[in-house]
Each structure stands twice: as structure tokens, then as C-alpha cells.
PDB file of C-alpha atoms in Angstrom:
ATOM      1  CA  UNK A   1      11.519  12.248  -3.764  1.00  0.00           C
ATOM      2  CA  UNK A   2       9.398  12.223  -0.809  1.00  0.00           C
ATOM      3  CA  UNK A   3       5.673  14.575  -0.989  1.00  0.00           C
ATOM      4  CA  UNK A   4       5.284  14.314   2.361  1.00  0.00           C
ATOM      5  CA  UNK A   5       7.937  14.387   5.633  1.00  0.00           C
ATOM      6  CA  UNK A   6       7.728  11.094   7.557  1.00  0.00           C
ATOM      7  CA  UNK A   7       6.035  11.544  10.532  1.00  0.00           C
ATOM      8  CA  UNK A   8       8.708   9.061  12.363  1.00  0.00           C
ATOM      9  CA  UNK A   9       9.271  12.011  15.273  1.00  0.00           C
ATOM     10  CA  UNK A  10       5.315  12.099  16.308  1.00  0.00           C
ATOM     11  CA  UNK A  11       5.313   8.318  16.569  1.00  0.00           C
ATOM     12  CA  UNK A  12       4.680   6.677  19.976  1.00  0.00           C
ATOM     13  CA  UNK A  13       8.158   6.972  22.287  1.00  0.00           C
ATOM     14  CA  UNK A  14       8.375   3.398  23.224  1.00  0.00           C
ATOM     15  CA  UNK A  15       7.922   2.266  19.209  1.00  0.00           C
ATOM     16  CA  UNK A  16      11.299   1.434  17.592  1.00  0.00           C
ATOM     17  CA  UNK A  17      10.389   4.056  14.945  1.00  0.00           C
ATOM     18  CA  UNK A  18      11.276   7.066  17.329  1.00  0.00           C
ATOM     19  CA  UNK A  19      14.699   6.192  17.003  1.00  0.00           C
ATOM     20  CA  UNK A  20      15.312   5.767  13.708  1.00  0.00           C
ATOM     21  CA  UNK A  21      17.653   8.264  11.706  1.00  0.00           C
ATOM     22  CA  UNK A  22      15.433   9.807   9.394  1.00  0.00           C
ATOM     23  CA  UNK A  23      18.155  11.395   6.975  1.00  0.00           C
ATOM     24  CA  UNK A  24      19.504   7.871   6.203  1.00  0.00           C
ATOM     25  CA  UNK A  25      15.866   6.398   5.695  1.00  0.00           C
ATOM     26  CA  UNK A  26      14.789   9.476   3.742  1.00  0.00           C
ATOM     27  CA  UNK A  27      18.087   8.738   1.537  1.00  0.00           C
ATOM     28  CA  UNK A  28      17.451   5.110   1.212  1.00  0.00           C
ATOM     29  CA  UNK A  29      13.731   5.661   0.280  1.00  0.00           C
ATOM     30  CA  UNK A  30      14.643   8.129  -2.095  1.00  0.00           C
ATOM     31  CA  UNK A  31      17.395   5.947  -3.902  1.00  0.00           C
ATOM     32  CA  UNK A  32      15.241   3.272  -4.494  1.00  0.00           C
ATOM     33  CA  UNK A  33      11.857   4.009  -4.803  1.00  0.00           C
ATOM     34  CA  UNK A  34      11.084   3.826  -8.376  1.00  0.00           C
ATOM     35  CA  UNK A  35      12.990   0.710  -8.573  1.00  0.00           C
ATOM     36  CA  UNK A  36      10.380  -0.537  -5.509  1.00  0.00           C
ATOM     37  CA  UNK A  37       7.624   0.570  -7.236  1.00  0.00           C
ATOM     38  CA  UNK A  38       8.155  -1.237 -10.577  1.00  0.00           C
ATOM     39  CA  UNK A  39       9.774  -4.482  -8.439  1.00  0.00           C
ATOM     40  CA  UNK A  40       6.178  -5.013  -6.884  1.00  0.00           C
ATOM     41  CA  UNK A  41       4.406  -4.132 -10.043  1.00  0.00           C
ATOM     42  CA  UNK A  42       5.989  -6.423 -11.693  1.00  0.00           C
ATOM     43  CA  UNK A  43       5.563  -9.062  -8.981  1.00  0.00           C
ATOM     44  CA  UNK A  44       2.158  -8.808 -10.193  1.00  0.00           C
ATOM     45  CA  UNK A  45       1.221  -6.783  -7.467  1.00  0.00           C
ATOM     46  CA  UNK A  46      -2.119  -4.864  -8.771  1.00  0.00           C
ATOM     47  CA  UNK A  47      -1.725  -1.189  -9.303  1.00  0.00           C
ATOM     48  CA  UNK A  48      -4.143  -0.171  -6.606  1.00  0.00           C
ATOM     49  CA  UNK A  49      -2.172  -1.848  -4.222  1.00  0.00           C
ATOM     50  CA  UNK A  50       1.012  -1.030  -5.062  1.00  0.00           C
ATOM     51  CA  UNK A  51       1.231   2.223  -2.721  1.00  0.00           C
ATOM     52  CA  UNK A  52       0.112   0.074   0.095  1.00  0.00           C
ATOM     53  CA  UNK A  53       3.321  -2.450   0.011  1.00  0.00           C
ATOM     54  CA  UNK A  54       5.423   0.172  -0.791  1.00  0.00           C
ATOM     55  CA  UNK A  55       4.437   1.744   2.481  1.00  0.00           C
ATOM     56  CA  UNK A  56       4.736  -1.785   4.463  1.00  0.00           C
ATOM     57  CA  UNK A  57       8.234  -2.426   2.412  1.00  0.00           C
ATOM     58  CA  UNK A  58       9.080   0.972   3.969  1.00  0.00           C
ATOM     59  CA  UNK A  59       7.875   0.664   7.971  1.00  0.00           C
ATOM     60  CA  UNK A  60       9.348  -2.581   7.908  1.00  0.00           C
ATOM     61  CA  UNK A  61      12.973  -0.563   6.576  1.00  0.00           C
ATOM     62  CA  UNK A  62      12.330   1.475   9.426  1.00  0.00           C
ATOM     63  CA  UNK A  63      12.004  -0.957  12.266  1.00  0.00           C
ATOM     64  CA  UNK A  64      15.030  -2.834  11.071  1.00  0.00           C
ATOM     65  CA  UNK A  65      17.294   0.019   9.869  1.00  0.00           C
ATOM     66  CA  UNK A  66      20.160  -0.514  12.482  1.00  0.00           C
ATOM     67  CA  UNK A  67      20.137  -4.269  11.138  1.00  0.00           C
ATOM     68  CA  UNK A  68      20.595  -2.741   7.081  1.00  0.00           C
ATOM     69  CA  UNK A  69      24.578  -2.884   6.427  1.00  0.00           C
ATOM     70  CA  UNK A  70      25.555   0.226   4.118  1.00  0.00           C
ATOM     71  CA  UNK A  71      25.874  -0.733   0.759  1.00  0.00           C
ATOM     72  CA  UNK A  72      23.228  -3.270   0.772  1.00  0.00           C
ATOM     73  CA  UNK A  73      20.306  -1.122   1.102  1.00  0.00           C
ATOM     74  CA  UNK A  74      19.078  -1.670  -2.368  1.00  0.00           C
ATOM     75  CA  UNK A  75      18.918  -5.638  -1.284  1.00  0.00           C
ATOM     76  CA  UNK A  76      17.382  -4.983   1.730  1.00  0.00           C
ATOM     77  CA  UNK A  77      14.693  -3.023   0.090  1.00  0.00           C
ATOM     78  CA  UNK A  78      14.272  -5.342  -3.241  1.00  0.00           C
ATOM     79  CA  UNK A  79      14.107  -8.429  -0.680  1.00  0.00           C
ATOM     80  CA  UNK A  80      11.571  -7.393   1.843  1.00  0.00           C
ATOM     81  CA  UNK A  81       9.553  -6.068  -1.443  1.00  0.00           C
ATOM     82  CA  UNK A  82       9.482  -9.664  -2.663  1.00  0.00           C
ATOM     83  CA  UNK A  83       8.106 -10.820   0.894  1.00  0.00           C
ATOM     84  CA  UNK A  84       5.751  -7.815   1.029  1.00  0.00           C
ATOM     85  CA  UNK A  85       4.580  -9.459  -2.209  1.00  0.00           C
ATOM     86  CA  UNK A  86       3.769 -12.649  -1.491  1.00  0.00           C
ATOM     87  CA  UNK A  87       2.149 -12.213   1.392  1.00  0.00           C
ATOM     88  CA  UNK A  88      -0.204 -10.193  -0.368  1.00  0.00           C
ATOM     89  CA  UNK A  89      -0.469 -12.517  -3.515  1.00  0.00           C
ATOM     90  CA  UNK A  90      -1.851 -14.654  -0.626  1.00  0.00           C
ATOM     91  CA  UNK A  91      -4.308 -12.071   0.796  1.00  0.00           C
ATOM     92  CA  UNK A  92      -5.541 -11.605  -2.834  1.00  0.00           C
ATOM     93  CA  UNK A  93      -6.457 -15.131  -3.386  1.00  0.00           C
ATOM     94  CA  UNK A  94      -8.297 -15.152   0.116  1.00  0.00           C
ATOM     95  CA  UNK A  95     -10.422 -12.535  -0.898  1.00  0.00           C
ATOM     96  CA  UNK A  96     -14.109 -13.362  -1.597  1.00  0.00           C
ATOM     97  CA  UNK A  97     -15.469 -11.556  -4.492  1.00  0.00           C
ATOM     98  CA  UNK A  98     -19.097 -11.484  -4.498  1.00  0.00           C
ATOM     99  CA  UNK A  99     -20.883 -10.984  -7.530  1.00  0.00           C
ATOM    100  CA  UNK A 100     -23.876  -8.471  -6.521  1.00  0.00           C
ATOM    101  CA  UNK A 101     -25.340  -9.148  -9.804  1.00  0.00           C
ATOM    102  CA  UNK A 102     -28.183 -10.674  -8.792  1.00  0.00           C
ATOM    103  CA  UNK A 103     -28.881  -8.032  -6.062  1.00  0.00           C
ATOM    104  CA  UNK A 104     -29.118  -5.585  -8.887  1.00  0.00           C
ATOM    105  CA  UNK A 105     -32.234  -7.455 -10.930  1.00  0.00           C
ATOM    106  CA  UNK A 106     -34.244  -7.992  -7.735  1.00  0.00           C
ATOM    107  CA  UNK A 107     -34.013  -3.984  -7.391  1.00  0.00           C
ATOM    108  CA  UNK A 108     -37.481  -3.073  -7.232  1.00  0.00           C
ATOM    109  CA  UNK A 109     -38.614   0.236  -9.416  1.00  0.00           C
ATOM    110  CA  UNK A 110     -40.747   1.775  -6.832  1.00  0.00           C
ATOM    111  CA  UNK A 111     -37.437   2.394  -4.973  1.00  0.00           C
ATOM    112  CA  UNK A 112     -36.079   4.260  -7.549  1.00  0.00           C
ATOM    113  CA  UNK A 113     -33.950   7.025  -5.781  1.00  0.00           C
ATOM    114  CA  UNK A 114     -34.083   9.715  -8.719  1.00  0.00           C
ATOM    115  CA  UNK A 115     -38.012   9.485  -8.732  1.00  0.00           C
ATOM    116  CA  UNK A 116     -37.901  10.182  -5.068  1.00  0.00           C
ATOM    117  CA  UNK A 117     -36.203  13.496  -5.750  1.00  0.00           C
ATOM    118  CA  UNK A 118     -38.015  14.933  -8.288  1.00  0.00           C
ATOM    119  CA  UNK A 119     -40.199  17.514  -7.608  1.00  0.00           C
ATOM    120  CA  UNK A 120     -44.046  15.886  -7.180  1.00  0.00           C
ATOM    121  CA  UNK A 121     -46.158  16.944 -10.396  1.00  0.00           C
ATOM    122  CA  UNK A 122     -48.284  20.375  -9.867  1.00  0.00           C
ATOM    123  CA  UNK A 123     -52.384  19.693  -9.889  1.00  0.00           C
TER     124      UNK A 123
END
């Protein structure tokens, strides 16, 4: 079930998403969003991320509602979720980690931010 009301009616008039009908995506999101959530998990989606294509699995549900035949919602969803996916298999592997390793031993002690806050010894 939903937390939080979709904020589809506040969205910008000339968007597509001001149309859609809310009680049939509210009904579709809540049919199928545990099975969503553990589709992209285990498209090795990483948990931290998984709320984030979830939410893009869902916009893109709204935009193209009107195109989603009844009955085949759960396809619609599943499918887009596997799309959702790979593009962001894809961003993952673009990603530059930087290892700030080295940053850390060059650290010099004088800059040591706890020192600067204690109190200066009494004469």
C-alpha cells in the first residue's frame, strides 16, 4: 500500500501526468509492488537503489497508462522493471569509484578537527 498520495494532481498541466486516472494507477501500484520490488532486486539491482527504479518503473506506468491493456498490467510493470534495470546496470558500471585512501594518509595532524574544539589548556 501506498505511504504517501501521489502528487499526480499538483503536476504541471501540460505534463501527460495530469491526466492520468489515479485510482487505476494507485490499484496497479498496489497489486504489484512487492513483486516489483523483489523483480529488480533480484535483477541485481543494489538495495540502495532499488526505491529509485521502482519510482522510474512507476512514472514511466504513468505516462503510458492509456497504452496498458487491462489484464496485462502485471507485464507491463515486470517488463519496464527489466528495462529500468538495465539501464541502470549500465549507469553502475559507468560509475568511477575513487579510492580516497590515499587522501586519508596525507591528512596532516595539525588539522585535526577535535583538537580545534577543545577547550585551550588554563595557565
Amino acid at each position: 500500500m501506498l505511504e504517501h498520495p501521489l502528487a499526480l494532481a499538483s503536476a504541471n498541466p501540460a505534463s501527460s501526468l495530469a491526466r492520468v486516472d489515479e485510482a487505476r494507477l494507485r490499484r496497479i501500484v498496489s497489486a504489484h509492488f512487492d513483486a516489483l520490488w523483489r523483480f529488480l532486486r533480484r535483477l541485481g539491482i543494489p538495495e540502495s537503489d532499488v526505491d529509485d527504479a521502482v519510482q522510474e518503473v512507476i512514472l514511466v506506468l504513468a505516462r503510458k497508462l492509456d497504452d496498458v491493456r487491462d489484464g496485462s498490467e502485471r507485464s507491463f510493470v515486470l517488463s519496464t522493471a527489466f528495462r529500468v534495470a538495465s539501464g541502470l546496470r549500465r549507469q553502475v558500471k559507468r560509475r568511477r569509484e575513487v579510492n580516497d585512501g590515499p587522501i586519508f594518509e596525507q591528512a596532516s595532524p595539525e588539522l585535526d578537527p577535535e583538537a580545534a574544539t577543545e577547550p585551550a589548556p588554563r595557565a
